[in-house]
Amino acid sequence: MPDQRTLILGGARSGKSIAAERRLASEPEVLYVATGGDDSGDAEWAERVAKHQARRPATWGLAETIELVPLLDAAGPPLLIDCLTLWLSRTMDALDIWSDLGCAGLVEDRIADLAEAWSRTPRLVVAVSNDIGSGVVPADPGTRLFRDLMGRLNTTISLASDQVLWTIAGRTLPLT
């Protein structure tokens, strides 16, 4: 199937999620995979989530998880994964990387597992991810590690994708 695996990159609030939703709009059933987790009483985060929910068709399912490999390995409707950036931060949290930055190899193993599942998935899948590496070099080691791992994650998934798109200011361009 051509363009079975699509990665949509861009900066914050660039229109990535809307572009992903549009790519799957004609599908009768989609599983929206939210990687953001609990809002923990954060009103601004809850508002963002509500806007995403309001845009999605009522026929779309929802999975709130960072366990992407089992979803990618299973048969089923198309997946919209929003987003890999939150997947990375929550994976780093789950592995307690912030307290021992030297354990970053554990995250790299998870990235490799994700890329393998992405490559073999039987499903139509669109994932959204932030490109955060074009700015200044972060001042602290933890943020530098996150930026570097984000770059590795995006590169790894990009190279395993059939199509990669760049979204900026609401415009989506193919990367070839």
Short mmCIF file of N, CA and C in Angstrom, two decimals:
data_model
loop_
_atom_site.label_atom_id
_atom_site.label_comp_id
_atom_site.label_asym_id
_atom_site.label_seq_id
_atom_site.Cartn_x
_atom_site.Cartn_y
_atom_site.Cartn_z
N MET A 1 0.85 -1.17 0.00
CA MET A 1 0.00 0.00 0.00
C MET A 1 0.90 1.24 0.00
N PRO A 2 0.76 2.12 -0.99
CA PRO A 2 1.58 3.32 -1.01
C PRO A 2 1.20 4.26 0.13
N ASP A 3 2.19 4.94 0.65
CA ASP A 3 2.00 5.91 1.74
C ASP A 3 1.26 5.31 2.94
N GLN A 4 1.61 4.08 3.28
CA GLN A 4 1.00 3.41 4.42
C GLN A 4 1.44 4.04 5.73
N ARG A 5 2.69 4.51 5.77
CA ARG A 5 3.25 5.09 6.99
C ARG A 5 3.67 6.52 6.69
N THR A 6 2.99 7.48 7.33
CA THR A 6 3.26 8.90 7.11
C THR A 6 3.65 9.56 8.42
N LEU A 7 4.74 10.31 8.38
CA LEU A 7 5.18 11.11 9.52
C LEU A 7 4.99 12.57 9.16
N ILE A 8 4.35 13.32 10.05
CA ILE A 8 4.14 14.75 9.85
C ILE A 8 4.90 15.49 10.92
N LEU A 9 5.90 16.26 10.47
CA LEU A 9 6.77 17.04 11.36
C LEU A 9 6.41 18.52 11.30
N GLY A 10 6.82 19.25 12.31
CA GLY A 10 6.66 20.70 12.31
C GLY A 10 6.87 21.24 13.71
N GLY A 11 6.82 22.54 13.81
CA GLY A 11 6.97 23.20 15.09
C GLY A 11 5.67 23.19 15.88
N ALA A 12 5.73 23.74 17.08
CA ALA A 12 4.54 23.83 17.93
C ALA A 12 3.48 24.68 17.24
N ARG A 13 2.26 24.20 17.29
CA ARG A 13 1.10 24.93 16.76
C ARG A 13 1.22 25.24 15.27
N SER A 14 1.90 24.40 14.53
CA SER A 14 2.12 24.64 13.10
C SER A 14 1.00 24.08 12.22
N GLY A 15 0.12 23.27 12.80
CA GLY A 15 -0.95 22.65 12.03
C GLY A 15 -0.75 21.17 11.76
N LYS A 16 0.20 20.55 12.47
CA LYS A 16 0.51 19.13 12.25
C LYS A 16 -0.69 18.23 12.50
N SER A 17 -1.35 18.42 13.62
CA SER A 17 -2.48 17.55 13.98
C SER A 17 -3.62 17.71 12.99
N ILE A 18 -3.90 18.92 12.59
CA ILE A 18 -4.97 19.15 11.61
C ILE A 18 -4.61 18.48 10.29
N ALA A 19 -3.35 18.58 9.88
CA ALA A 19 -2.92 17.92 8.64
C ALA A 19 -3.08 16.41 8.76
N ALA A 20 -2.75 15.84 9.91
CA ALA A 20 -2.89 14.39 10.12
C ALA A 20 -4.37 13.99 10.08
N GLU A 21 -5.21 14.76 10.73
CA GLU A 21 -6.64 14.47 10.73
C GLU A 21 -7.21 14.53 9.32
N ARG A 22 -6.77 15.49 8.53
CA ARG A 22 -7.26 15.61 7.15
C ARG A 22 -6.84 14.41 6.31
N ARG A 23 -5.62 13.90 6.55
CA ARG A 23 -5.14 12.75 5.77
C ARG A 23 -6.01 11.52 6.00
N LEU A 24 -6.63 11.43 7.17
CA LEU A 24 -7.44 10.25 7.50
C LEU A 24 -8.94 10.55 7.50
N ALA A 25 -9.34 11.73 7.09
CA ALA A 25 -10.74 12.15 7.16
C ALA A 25 -11.68 11.25 6.35
N SER A 26 -11.20 10.67 5.28
CA SER A 26 -12.08 9.84 4.45
C SER A 26 -12.20 8.40 4.97
N GLU A 27 -11.42 8.07 5.98
CA GLU A 27 -11.48 6.72 6.55
C GLU A 27 -12.72 6.61 7.46
N PRO A 28 -13.52 5.55 7.30
CA PRO A 28 -14.73 5.43 8.11
C PRO A 28 -14.45 5.20 9.59
N GLU A 29 -13.30 4.62 9.87
CA GLU A 29 -12.94 4.32 11.26
C GLU A 29 -11.45 4.59 11.42
N VAL A 30 -11.09 5.28 12.49
CA VAL A 30 -9.69 5.59 12.83
C VAL A 30 -9.54 5.42 14.33
N LEU A 31 -8.39 4.93 14.76
CA LEU A 31 -8.07 4.91 16.18
C LEU A 31 -7.09 6.05 16.44
N TYR A 32 -7.55 7.03 17.18
CA TYR A 32 -6.73 8.18 17.55
C TYR A 32 -5.94 7.78 18.80
N VAL A 33 -4.62 7.81 18.70
CA VAL A 33 -3.76 7.41 19.81
C VAL A 33 -3.17 8.67 20.43
N ALA A 34 -3.66 9.01 21.60
CA ALA A 34 -3.21 10.20 22.33
C ALA A 34 -2.11 9.77 23.30
N THR A 35 -0.93 10.34 23.14
CA THR A 35 0.21 9.96 23.98
C THR A 35 0.44 10.94 25.13
N GLY A 36 -0.40 11.95 25.25
CA GLY A 36 -0.17 13.02 26.21
C GLY A 36 -0.39 12.69 27.66
N GLY A 37 -1.23 11.73 27.95
CA GLY A 37 -1.46 11.37 29.34
C GLY A 37 -2.46 12.26 30.03
N ASP A 38 -2.55 12.10 31.31
CA ASP A 38 -3.50 12.82 32.16
C ASP A 38 -3.13 14.30 32.25
N ASP A 39 -4.15 15.15 32.24
CA ASP A 39 -3.89 16.59 32.32
C ASP A 39 -3.57 17.03 33.75
N SER A 40 -3.79 16.17 34.73
CA SER A 40 -3.48 16.45 36.14
C SER A 40 -3.99 17.82 36.59
N GLY A 41 -5.17 18.19 36.14
CA GLY A 41 -5.75 19.45 36.58
C GLY A 41 -5.23 20.67 35.86
N ASP A 42 -4.44 20.51 34.82
CA ASP A 42 -3.89 21.62 34.06
C ASP A 42 -4.96 22.13 33.09
N ALA A 43 -5.54 23.29 33.38
CA ALA A 43 -6.65 23.82 32.58
C ALA A 43 -6.24 24.10 31.13
N GLU A 44 -5.05 24.60 30.92
CA GLU A 44 -4.59 24.89 29.56
C GLU A 44 -4.45 23.60 28.76
N TRP A 45 -3.91 22.57 29.37
CA TRP A 45 -3.76 21.27 28.69
C TRP A 45 -5.14 20.68 28.39
N ALA A 46 -6.05 20.76 29.35
CA ALA A 46 -7.40 20.24 29.15
C ALA A 46 -8.08 20.96 28.00
N GLU A 47 -7.84 22.25 27.84
CA GLU A 47 -8.42 23.00 26.72
C GLU A 47 -7.86 22.53 25.39
N ARG A 48 -6.55 22.26 25.34
CA ARG A 48 -5.94 21.73 24.11
C ARG A 48 -6.57 20.39 23.73
N VAL A 49 -6.70 19.51 24.71
CA VAL A 49 -7.28 18.19 24.48
C VAL A 49 -8.72 18.33 23.98
N ALA A 50 -9.48 19.22 24.59
CA ALA A 50 -10.88 19.42 24.19
C ALA A 50 -10.98 19.89 22.74
N LYS A 51 -10.08 20.75 22.31
CA LYS A 51 -10.08 21.22 20.92
C LYS A 51 -9.80 20.08 19.96
N HIS A 52 -8.85 19.23 20.31
CA HIS A 52 -8.56 18.06 19.47
C HIS A 52 -9.78 17.14 19.41
N GLN A 53 -10.40 16.90 20.54
CA GLN A 53 -11.55 16.00 20.58
C GLN A 53 -12.70 16.54 19.74
N ALA A 54 -12.92 17.84 19.81
CA ALA A 54 -14.03 18.46 19.08
C ALA A 54 -13.86 18.36 17.57
N ARG A 55 -12.63 18.32 17.10
CA ARG A 55 -12.37 18.24 15.65
C ARG A 55 -12.55 16.85 15.09
N ARG A 56 -12.41 15.84 15.93
CA ARG A 56 -12.44 14.45 15.44
C ARG A 56 -13.86 13.96 15.20
N PRO A 57 -14.04 13.15 14.16
CA PRO A 57 -15.36 12.54 13.94
C PRO A 57 -15.74 11.63 15.10
N ALA A 58 -17.03 11.54 15.35
CA ALA A 58 -17.53 10.71 16.45
C ALA A 58 -17.25 9.23 16.22
N THR A 59 -17.01 8.83 14.97
CA THR A 59 -16.75 7.42 14.66
C THR A 59 -15.33 6.99 15.00
N TRP A 60 -14.46 7.94 15.29
CA TRP A 60 -13.07 7.60 15.62
C TRP A 60 -12.98 7.10 17.05
N GLY A 61 -12.19 6.05 17.22
CA GLY A 61 -11.92 5.54 18.55
C GLY A 61 -10.79 6.31 19.21
N LEU A 62 -10.53 6.00 20.46
CA LEU A 62 -9.48 6.69 21.22
C LEU A 62 -8.73 5.68 22.07
N ALA A 63 -7.39 5.77 22.02
CA ALA A 63 -6.53 5.03 22.93
C ALA A 63 -5.56 6.04 23.52
N GLU A 64 -5.49 6.11 24.83
CA GLU A 64 -4.57 7.01 25.51
C GLU A 64 -3.46 6.16 26.10
N THR A 65 -2.31 6.15 25.41
CA THR A 65 -1.24 5.25 25.80
C THR A 65 0.08 5.67 25.17
N ILE A 66 1.17 5.20 25.77
CA ILE A 66 2.48 5.31 25.11
C ILE A 66 2.95 3.93 24.65
N GLU A 67 2.11 2.92 24.84
CA GLU A 67 2.43 1.55 24.40
C GLU A 67 2.05 1.42 22.92
N LEU A 68 2.89 1.96 22.04
CA LEU A 68 2.58 2.02 20.62
C LEU A 68 2.89 0.72 19.87
N VAL A 69 3.89 -0.02 20.31
CA VAL A 69 4.30 -1.23 19.59
C VAL A 69 3.14 -2.23 19.47
N PRO A 70 2.41 -2.56 20.54
CA PRO A 70 1.30 -3.50 20.38
C PRO A 70 0.22 -2.99 19.41
N LEU A 71 -0.03 -1.70 19.41
CA LEU A 71 -1.02 -1.14 18.49
C LEU A 71 -0.54 -1.26 17.04
N LEU A 72 0.73 -0.96 16.82
CA LEU A 72 1.27 -1.05 15.47
C LEU A 72 1.32 -2.49 14.99
N ASP A 73 1.51 -3.43 15.89
CA ASP A 73 1.60 -4.84 15.51
C ASP A 73 0.24 -5.48 15.26
N ALA A 74 -0.82 -4.91 15.79
CA ALA A 74 -2.16 -5.49 15.67
C ALA A 74 -2.84 -5.02 14.39
N ALA A 75 -3.68 -5.89 13.86
CA ALA A 75 -4.53 -5.47 12.75
C ALA A 75 -5.62 -4.56 13.30
N GLY A 76 -6.15 -3.73 12.43
CA GLY A 76 -7.22 -2.85 12.87
C GLY A 76 -7.33 -1.63 11.98
N PRO A 77 -8.13 -0.67 12.42
CA PRO A 77 -8.33 0.52 11.62
C PRO A 77 -7.07 1.37 11.58
N PRO A 78 -7.03 2.35 10.70
CA PRO A 78 -5.87 3.26 10.66
C PRO A 78 -5.62 3.89 12.03
N LEU A 79 -4.36 4.20 12.27
CA LEU A 79 -3.95 4.87 13.51
C LEU A 79 -3.52 6.30 13.22
N LEU A 80 -3.92 7.21 14.08
CA LEU A 80 -3.37 8.56 14.08
C LEU A 80 -2.69 8.72 15.44
N ILE A 81 -1.36 8.79 15.44
CA ILE A 81 -0.59 8.89 16.67
C ILE A 81 -0.23 10.36 16.89
N ASP A 82 -0.73 10.92 17.97
CA ASP A 82 -0.50 12.33 18.27
C ASP A 82 -0.11 12.47 19.73
N CYS A 83 1.15 12.59 20.04
CA CYS A 83 2.25 12.78 19.12
C CYS A 83 3.49 12.05 19.65
N LEU A 84 4.48 11.91 18.78
CA LEU A 84 5.71 11.22 19.17
C LEU A 84 6.53 12.03 20.18
N THR A 85 6.39 13.33 20.18
CA THR A 85 7.12 14.17 21.13
C THR A 85 6.67 13.86 22.56
N LEU A 86 5.36 13.76 22.75
CA LEU A 86 4.84 13.42 24.07
C LEU A 86 5.16 11.97 24.41
N TRP A 87 5.15 11.10 23.39
CA TRP A 87 5.57 9.71 23.62
C TRP A 87 6.97 9.69 24.20
N LEU A 88 7.88 10.47 23.62
CA LEU A 88 9.26 10.48 24.10
C LEU A 88 9.35 11.01 25.52
N SER A 89 8.71 12.12 25.81
CA SER A 89 8.82 12.67 27.17
C SER A 89 8.21 11.73 28.20
N ARG A 90 7.08 11.11 27.88
CA ARG A 90 6.47 10.17 28.81
C ARG A 90 7.29 8.88 28.94
N THR A 91 7.95 8.45 27.86
CA THR A 91 8.82 7.29 27.93
C THR A 91 10.02 7.60 28.83
N MET A 92 10.57 8.79 28.67
CA MET A 92 11.69 9.19 29.53
C MET A 92 11.25 9.25 30.99
N ASP A 93 10.04 9.74 31.24
CA ASP A 93 9.49 9.76 32.60
C ASP A 93 9.36 8.33 33.14
N ALA A 94 8.77 7.45 32.33
CA ALA A 94 8.52 6.07 32.77
C ALA A 94 9.82 5.35 33.10
N LEU A 95 10.88 5.67 32.38
CA LEU A 95 12.18 5.03 32.61
C LEU A 95 13.04 5.80 33.62
N ASP A 96 12.51 6.89 34.16
CA ASP A 96 13.19 7.74 35.14
C ASP A 96 14.56 8.23 34.63
N ILE A 97 14.58 8.58 33.36
CA ILE A 97 15.83 9.05 32.74
C ILE A 97 16.28 10.37 33.33
N TRP A 98 15.33 11.20 33.75
CA TRP A 98 15.67 12.54 34.25
C TRP A 98 16.57 12.47 35.49
N SER A 99 16.46 11.39 36.27
CA SER A 99 17.31 11.29 37.46
C SER A 99 18.65 10.63 37.15
N ASP A 100 18.78 10.00 35.98
CA ASP A 100 20.05 9.40 35.57
C ASP A 100 20.16 9.48 34.05
N LEU A 101 20.69 10.60 33.57
CA LEU A 101 20.78 10.84 32.13
C LEU A 101 21.66 9.80 31.43
N GLY A 102 22.50 9.13 32.18
CA GLY A 102 23.36 8.10 31.62
C GLY A 102 22.60 6.86 31.15
N CYS A 103 21.33 6.78 31.49
CA CYS A 103 20.51 5.62 31.08
C CYS A 103 19.77 5.88 29.77
N ALA A 104 20.22 6.86 29.00
CA ALA A 104 19.54 7.22 27.76
C ALA A 104 19.48 6.05 26.78
N GLY A 105 20.38 5.10 26.89
CA GLY A 105 20.36 3.93 26.02
C GLY A 105 19.05 3.16 26.13
N LEU A 106 18.41 3.20 27.29
CA LEU A 106 17.12 2.54 27.45
C LEU A 106 16.07 3.17 26.54
N VAL A 107 16.13 4.49 26.40
CA VAL A 107 15.20 5.20 25.51
C VAL A 107 15.54 4.88 24.07
N GLU A 108 16.81 4.83 23.75
CA GLU A 108 17.20 4.50 22.38
C GLU A 108 16.72 3.10 22.00
N ASP A 109 16.71 2.18 22.96
CA ASP A 109 16.16 0.83 22.71
C ASP A 109 14.67 0.91 22.40
N ARG A 110 13.94 1.75 23.14
CA ARG A 110 12.50 1.91 22.89
C ARG A 110 12.26 2.54 21.53
N ILE A 111 13.11 3.50 21.14
CA ILE A 111 13.00 4.12 19.82
C ILE A 111 13.21 3.06 18.74
N ALA A 112 14.20 2.21 18.91
CA ALA A 112 14.46 1.14 17.94
C ALA A 112 13.28 0.18 17.86
N ASP A 113 12.70 -0.19 19.00
CA ASP A 113 11.54 -1.07 19.01
C ASP A 113 10.36 -0.43 18.28
N LEU A 114 10.16 0.86 18.53
CA LEU A 114 9.08 1.58 17.88
C LEU A 114 9.29 1.63 16.37
N ALA A 115 10.51 1.90 15.95
CA ALA A 115 10.80 1.98 14.51
C ALA A 115 10.59 0.63 13.83
N GLU A 116 10.96 -0.44 14.50
CA GLU A 116 10.74 -1.78 13.93
C GLU A 116 9.25 -2.05 13.76
N ALA A 117 8.47 -1.72 14.78
CA ALA A 117 7.02 -1.93 14.71
C ALA A 117 6.40 -1.02 13.63
N TRP A 118 6.89 0.20 13.54
CA TRP A 118 6.43 1.16 12.51
C TRP A 118 6.68 0.57 11.13
N SER A 119 7.84 -0.05 10.93
CA SER A 119 8.21 -0.60 9.63
C SER A 119 7.36 -1.79 9.22
N ARG A 120 6.92 -2.57 10.18
CA ARG A 120 6.20 -3.81 9.85
C ARG A 120 4.69 -3.70 10.04
N THR A 121 4.19 -2.57 10.47
CA THR A 121 2.76 -2.48 10.78
C THR A 121 1.89 -2.82 9.58
N PRO A 122 0.82 -3.58 9.82
CA PRO A 122 -0.13 -3.86 8.73
C PRO A 122 -1.14 -2.73 8.54
N ARG A 123 -1.09 -1.73 9.43
CA ARG A 123 -2.09 -0.67 9.44
C ARG A 123 -1.63 0.56 8.65
N LEU A 124 -2.60 1.30 8.18
CA LEU A 124 -2.36 2.66 7.70
C LEU A 124 -2.11 3.48 8.96
N VAL A 125 -1.01 4.24 8.98
CA VAL A 125 -0.66 4.99 10.20
C VAL A 125 -0.10 6.35 9.83
N VAL A 126 -0.55 7.35 10.59
CA VAL A 126 -0.05 8.71 10.46
C VAL A 126 0.37 9.13 11.86
N ALA A 127 1.59 9.63 11.98
CA ALA A 127 2.08 10.11 13.27
C ALA A 127 2.51 11.56 13.15
N VAL A 128 2.32 12.28 14.23
CA VAL A 128 2.68 13.69 14.34
C VAL A 128 3.87 13.79 15.29
N SER A 129 4.81 14.66 14.97
CA SER A 129 5.95 14.87 15.85
C SER A 129 6.50 16.28 15.70
N ASN A 130 6.98 16.83 16.79
CA ASN A 130 7.57 18.17 16.76
C ASN A 130 9.03 18.10 16.33
N ASP A 131 9.42 19.06 15.53
CA ASP A 131 10.83 19.24 15.20
C ASP A 131 11.34 20.33 16.13
N ILE A 132 12.12 19.94 17.13
CA ILE A 132 12.56 20.91 18.13
C ILE A 132 14.05 21.24 18.02
N GLY A 133 14.74 20.66 17.06
CA GLY A 133 16.18 20.81 16.99
C GLY A 133 16.70 21.99 16.22
N SER A 134 15.84 22.88 15.76
CA SER A 134 16.29 24.00 14.94
C SER A 134 16.56 25.27 15.75
N GLY A 135 16.36 25.22 17.03
CA GLY A 135 16.53 26.41 17.87
C GLY A 135 17.89 26.44 18.53
N VAL A 136 17.95 27.18 19.62
CA VAL A 136 19.19 27.33 20.36
C VAL A 136 19.54 26.03 21.08
N VAL A 137 20.80 25.90 21.44
CA VAL A 137 21.24 24.73 22.21
C VAL A 137 20.77 24.93 23.65
N PRO A 138 20.01 23.96 24.19
CA PRO A 138 19.51 24.10 25.56
C PRO A 138 20.65 24.23 26.58
N ALA A 139 20.36 24.95 27.64
CA ALA A 139 21.38 25.25 28.64
C ALA A 139 21.68 24.09 29.58
N ASP A 140 20.71 23.17 29.79
CA ASP A 140 20.95 22.10 30.76
C ASP A 140 21.05 20.75 30.07
N PRO A 141 21.77 19.83 30.70
CA PRO A 141 22.01 18.51 30.08
C PRO A 141 20.74 17.71 29.81
N GLY A 142 19.74 17.77 30.69
CA GLY A 142 18.52 17.00 30.49
C GLY A 142 17.76 17.46 29.26
N THR A 143 17.66 18.77 29.09
CA THR A 143 16.95 19.30 27.93
C THR A 143 17.73 19.04 26.65
N ARG A 144 19.06 19.09 26.72
CA ARG A 144 19.88 18.75 25.55
C ARG A 144 19.67 17.28 25.17
N LEU A 145 19.61 16.41 26.17
CA LEU A 145 19.38 15.00 25.91
C LEU A 145 18.02 14.80 25.24
N PHE A 146 16.99 15.45 25.77
CA PHE A 146 15.66 15.33 25.19
C PHE A 146 15.68 15.80 23.73
N ARG A 147 16.30 16.95 23.47
CA ARG A 147 16.37 17.46 22.10
C ARG A 147 17.09 16.47 21.18
N ASP A 148 18.19 15.91 21.66
CA ASP A 148 18.95 14.96 20.86
C ASP A 148 18.16 13.68 20.59
N LEU A 149 17.49 13.17 21.62
CA LEU A 149 16.68 11.96 21.44
C LEU A 149 15.50 12.23 20.51
N MET A 150 14.93 13.43 20.60
CA MET A 150 13.83 13.79 19.70
C MET A 150 14.32 13.78 18.25
N GLY A 151 15.50 14.30 18.02
CA GLY A 151 16.08 14.27 16.68
C GLY A 151 16.31 12.84 16.19
N ARG A 152 16.81 11.98 17.09
CA ARG A 152 17.02 10.58 16.72
C ARG A 152 15.70 9.88 16.42
N LEU A 153 14.70 10.13 17.25
CA LEU A 153 13.38 9.53 17.05
C LEU A 153 12.80 9.96 15.71
N ASN A 154 12.79 11.26 15.44
CA ASN A 154 12.24 11.74 14.17
C ASN A 154 13.00 11.18 12.97
N THR A 155 14.31 11.13 13.06
CA THR A 155 15.11 10.59 11.96
C THR A 155 14.82 9.12 11.74
N THR A 156 14.76 8.37 12.81
CA THR A 156 14.52 6.92 12.71
C THR A 156 13.15 6.62 12.11
N ILE A 157 12.13 7.31 12.59
CA ILE A 157 10.78 7.08 12.08
C ILE A 157 10.67 7.61 10.65
N SER A 158 11.29 8.72 10.37
CA SER A 158 11.28 9.28 9.02
C SER A 158 11.85 8.31 8.00
N LEU A 159 12.98 7.71 8.34
CA LEU A 159 13.63 6.79 7.41
C LEU A 159 12.83 5.50 7.21
N ALA A 160 11.92 5.20 8.12
CA ALA A 160 11.08 4.02 8.01
C ALA A 160 9.69 4.36 7.46
N SER A 161 9.50 5.60 7.04
CA SER A 161 8.19 6.06 6.55
C SER A 161 8.12 6.04 5.04
N ASP A 162 6.91 5.89 4.54
CA ASP A 162 6.67 5.98 3.10
C ASP A 162 6.59 7.44 2.66
N GLN A 163 6.11 8.28 3.56
CA GLN A 163 5.98 9.70 3.26
C GLN A 163 6.27 10.50 4.52
N VAL A 164 7.00 11.61 4.33
CA VAL A 164 7.28 12.53 5.43
C VAL A 164 6.84 13.92 4.96
N LEU A 165 6.08 14.58 5.82
CA LEU A 165 5.56 15.90 5.50
C LEU A 165 6.05 16.90 6.53
N TRP A 166 6.23 18.13 6.10
CA TRP A 166 6.66 19.22 6.97
C TRP A 166 5.53 20.24 6.99
N THR A 167 5.08 20.60 8.19
CA THR A 167 4.01 21.58 8.34
C THR A 167 4.55 22.84 8.98
N ILE A 168 4.28 23.96 8.34
CA ILE A 168 4.69 25.26 8.85
C ILE A 168 3.60 26.27 8.52
N ALA A 169 3.18 27.00 9.54
CA ALA A 169 2.16 28.05 9.37
C ALA A 169 0.92 27.51 8.66
N GLY A 170 0.51 26.28 9.00
CA GLY A 170 -0.68 25.70 8.42
C GLY A 170 -0.52 25.12 7.03
N ARG A 171 0.66 25.21 6.47
CA ARG A 171 0.93 24.65 5.13
C ARG A 171 1.72 23.37 5.30
N THR A 172 1.37 22.37 4.51
CA THR A 172 2.04 21.08 4.61
C THR A 172 2.75 20.78 3.30
N LEU A 173 4.05 20.51 3.43
CA LEU A 173 4.91 20.28 2.27
C LEU A 173 5.53 18.90 2.36
N PRO A 174 5.64 18.20 1.22
CA PRO A 174 6.31 16.90 1.24
C PRO A 174 7.82 17.07 1.34
N LEU A 175 8.45 16.19 2.09
CA LEU A 175 9.91 16.15 2.15
C LEU A 175 10.35 14.97 1.30
N THR A 176 11.20 15.22 0.35
CA THR A 176 11.64 14.14 -0.54
C THR A 176 13.12 13.91 -0.42
#
